[in-house]
C-alpha angles and dihedrals in degrees: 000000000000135000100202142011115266085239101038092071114092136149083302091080097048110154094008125126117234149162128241132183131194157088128307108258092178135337130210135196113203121170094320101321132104138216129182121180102219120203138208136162092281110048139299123275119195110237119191126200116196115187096222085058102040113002092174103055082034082068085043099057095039088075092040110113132178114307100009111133123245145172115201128184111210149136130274108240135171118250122256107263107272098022088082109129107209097181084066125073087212092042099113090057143058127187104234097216119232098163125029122177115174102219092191146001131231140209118225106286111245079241133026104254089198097060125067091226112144111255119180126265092244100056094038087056090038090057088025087150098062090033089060084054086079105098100215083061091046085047091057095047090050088050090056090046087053085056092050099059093044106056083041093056089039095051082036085056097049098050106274133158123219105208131158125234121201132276093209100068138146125283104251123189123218092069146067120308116289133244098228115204103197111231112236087192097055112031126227085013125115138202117205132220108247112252084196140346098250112122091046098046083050094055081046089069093047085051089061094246087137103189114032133177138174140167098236131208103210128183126201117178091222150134110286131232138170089285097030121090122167088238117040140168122244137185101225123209130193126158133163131226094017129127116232089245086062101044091049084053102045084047094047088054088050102060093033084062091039084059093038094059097030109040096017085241135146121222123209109241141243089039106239108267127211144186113239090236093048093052094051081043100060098012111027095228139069093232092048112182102238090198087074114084093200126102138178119241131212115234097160082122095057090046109052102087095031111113097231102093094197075080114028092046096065087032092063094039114090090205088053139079139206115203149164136201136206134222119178120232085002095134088093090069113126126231095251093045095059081043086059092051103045074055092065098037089062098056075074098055102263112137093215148343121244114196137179116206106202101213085169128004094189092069098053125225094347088071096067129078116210136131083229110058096087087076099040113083109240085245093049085055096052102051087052083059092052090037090062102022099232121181131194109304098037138131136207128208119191139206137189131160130089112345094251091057098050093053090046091055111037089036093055083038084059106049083047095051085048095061099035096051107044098250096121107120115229114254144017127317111184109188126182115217112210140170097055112183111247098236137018113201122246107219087184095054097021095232149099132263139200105253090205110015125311091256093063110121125237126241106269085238096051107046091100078067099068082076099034113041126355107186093054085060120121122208125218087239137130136180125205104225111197104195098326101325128093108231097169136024136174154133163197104297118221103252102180120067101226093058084043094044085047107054080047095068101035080056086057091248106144128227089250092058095044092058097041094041095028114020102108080057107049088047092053085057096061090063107074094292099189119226102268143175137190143173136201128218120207091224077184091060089034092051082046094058098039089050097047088230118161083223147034089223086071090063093049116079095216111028128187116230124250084273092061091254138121118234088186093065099004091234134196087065138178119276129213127258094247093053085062100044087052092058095041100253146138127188109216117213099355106095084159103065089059115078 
């Protein structure tokens, strides 16, 4: 039906015929001429109809209106001198129609596709389809297309195999909560929808499949945030007989040369590598934003013998932290910004925040302004100064609590005073954190959990303290952090049963359970199970960083709300009667879910 893209023609075509389809960005009637910018995928070429030249098509495209389809046959002219339109990669040329057919019609759109106005969420995922017609939201989706090429010829070119694993799969626990899809064949039994491939990939490298990929499709009945859907895309790893050093650089070669190909950008290589506690200690977080000076200090040893117990309590305390962050020039700050701030530190749990503004170092303690002051000993203070090395115009924000809120708080604080107060470095800062510890301890159910996935190896070293002392165990995990945001984790899997039967129990998963959960897996490990690693990407969250996009749901065609719905089908739906009696189920007190 055509002969060319709207956008592919340029000054090369002059004085050829050729065909264009496409939507009406915009139409314009000038003196009896009419122009109508035509858009396709690809760009938006300018078409003129001049009723001397084409009366016929001149009638046409005086009905045409935004968003109606058309397919025009035409020749490429120059525009006249001083109608270029450099901002346009099709801006030197028109398409003088000769042939216009409109294939279809279209009623007003609920929102202009040509004009960059806000429009809300709702009402963009409701209409999807024309909101995808923007082409700074098709460009995004191309852009996610181009990654995902690339990661797939790089892992092509290093040997490994793309193979799928299945979508009905088996409820696991250890993890977030599960889709369940209720079985119709076997009553009062359910599949789950995988929240990630993991137990297969691992059985493939029983299986001697050596180097595996996918390009998974994952589901987590969760929460939801601005990078969290309940269905997501992952590039899924997996490789035998690999240490964990190899596979971060082989990975590391694989996204410099992602950004390389994609955004013509140069990554700085090797990528920085940290150890989790080094990165709560400074940052607070264990996807610290590297592009952000600023670090939390540790001042617990200042604070143990001062009076005030905000601070000696926590000092004393081994699960809690004193801190102190510092933010140049801050002293400007006004009341009701620190109040605003102390605002934001609470959603995190802090019950305040105590600051100390330095007007002038060189009078003491006289030459600082704080409510605090008054409980901290003038030498106390001091160290803190030379602690932080903080200079005339500084600020200083303090935390103490346990040590998880603290970290909570003044890390998010200082990602937020980062970006409020220009101190975001330009580029890219990709950061492994390494060295994870196995298991985090649950008060509430008095139990451990795997920090990563049950099936995480322990550090060789660390493997007698299993036994001996759990908390101070360290995984063989890492976690490739882009900017602040994790876009890819992964580890050194457990390939021998007793480690794996061990880190069961020690997880409070019976016997029973394991069997029942895990068995297929620990008996594939009894059969020659080769040491193996992965390690698996968001492409969602990646998409969302090379396109500069404030959320992932910008770089998914179909997105779900916040509220884990979809405006554009209105699923979840209700289902029929019959459909439940076939799989054997009744809804209680909800008439109103049933149609």
């Amino acid at each position: 039906m055509r002969s060319h893209y709207c956008g592919d023609l340029s000054i090369n075509h002059l004085n050829q015929e050729v065909i264009v389809c496409g939507w009406v960005n915009r139409r314009r009637d000038h003196g009896g001429v009419i122009f109508i910018d035509l858009r396709d995928r690809e760009g938006i070429v300018q078409l003129v109809f001049d009723p001397q030249h084409s009366p016929e098509s001149f009638t046409l495209a005086d009905q045409v209106r935004s968003e109606y389809v058309l397919q025009v046959k035409g020749q490429i002219r120059p525009r006249p001198k001083g109608t270029e339109n450099l901002d346009l990669a099709t801006g030197q040329i028109e398409v003088w129609g000769q042939d216009l057919k409109i294939l279809n019609a279209s009623e007003t759109p609920p929102f202009p596709v040509d004009e960059k106005m806000e429009v809300g969420e709702e009402t963009r995922l409701r209409y999807r389809y024309i909101d995808l017609r923007r082409p700074e939201n098709l460009q995004r989706l191309r852009t996610r297309s181009l990654i995902v090429q690339q990661l797939r010829n790089f892992l092509d070119s290093q040997g490994f195999i793309d193979i799928d694993t299945p979508i009905l799969t088996k409820s696991t626990p250890e993890g977030a909560r599960d889709f369940l899809v209720p079985s119709r064949t076997h009553p009062g039994e359910f599949f789950a929808l995988p929240q990630s491939p993991q137990l297969f990939k691992q059985l493939l490298m029983v299986a001697g499949i050596d180097r595996y990929y996918q390009v998974a499709h994952c589901f987590r009945d969760e929460d939801l945030r601005a990078d969290r859907q309940p269905e997501f895309t992952q590039l899924d790893i997996e490789t035998s007989f690999i240490h964990e050093d190899t596979l971060m650089d082989l990975m590391e070669q694989m996204i410099t040369k992602l950004f390389a190909t994609v955004l013509n950008t140069q990554l700085t290589t090797p990528f920085t590598r940290m150890a989790y506690t080094e990165a709560l200690n400074q940052f607070g977080s264990d996807k610290p934003d590297l592009r952000i000076p600023l670090k939390l200090i540790d001042i617990g040893d200042l604070m143990q013998e001062v009076e005030f117990k905000v601070f000696s309590e926590p000092a004393q305390n081994p699960q809690s932290r004193v801190a102190v962050l510092r933010l140049p020039g801050g002293a400007t700050l006004s009341r009701k910004e620190i109040d605003d701030y102390t605002k934001f530190t609470a959603t995190y749990g802090a019950k305040g925040l105590a600051y100390i503004k330095v007007i002038n170092c060189s009078q003491g303690t006289e030459g600082l302004q704080s409510p605090i002051l008054k409980f901290i000993p003038n030498e106390v203070v001091e160290e803190i100064l030379n602690r932080t090395q903080a200079v005339d115009g500084d600020i200083l924000f303090f935390g103490a609590d346990k040590s998880y809120i603290v970290n909570e708080a003044l890390g998010a604080l200082r990602v937020k005073l980062g970006h409020d107060h220009g101190l975001v470095e330009q580029g890219w800062r990709p950061l492994w954190v390494v060295d994870f510890p196995m298991f985090e301890w649950d008060e509430k159910e008095n139990r451990w959990h795997a920090l990563h996935h049950p099936f995480t190896s322990p550090k060789e070293e660390d493997l007698p303290l299993l036994e001996q002392n759990p908390a101070a165990c360290r995984s063989r995990a890492y976690d490739l952090v882009l900017n602040g945001t994790e876009v890819g984790g992964g580890s050194m899997r457990i390939f021998q049963s007793k480690t794996q039967a061990q880190v069961f129990q020690l997880l409070g998963i019976n016997d029973v359970e394991v069997q029942e959960k895990f068995g297929f897996l620990l008996n594939a490990l009894k059969y020659g199970c080769p040491p193996h690693g992965g390690i698996a990407f968001g492409l969602d969250r990646l998409a969302m960083l090379m396109t500069r996009s404030n959320s992932i749901r910008e770089v998914i065609a179909f997105p779900k709300t916040q509220t884990a719905s979809c405006p554009l089908t209105e699923a979840p739906g209700s289902v029929s009667e019959s459909q439940l009696r076939e799989l054997k189920i009744k809804i209680i007190n909800q008439p109103s879910l049933v149609k």
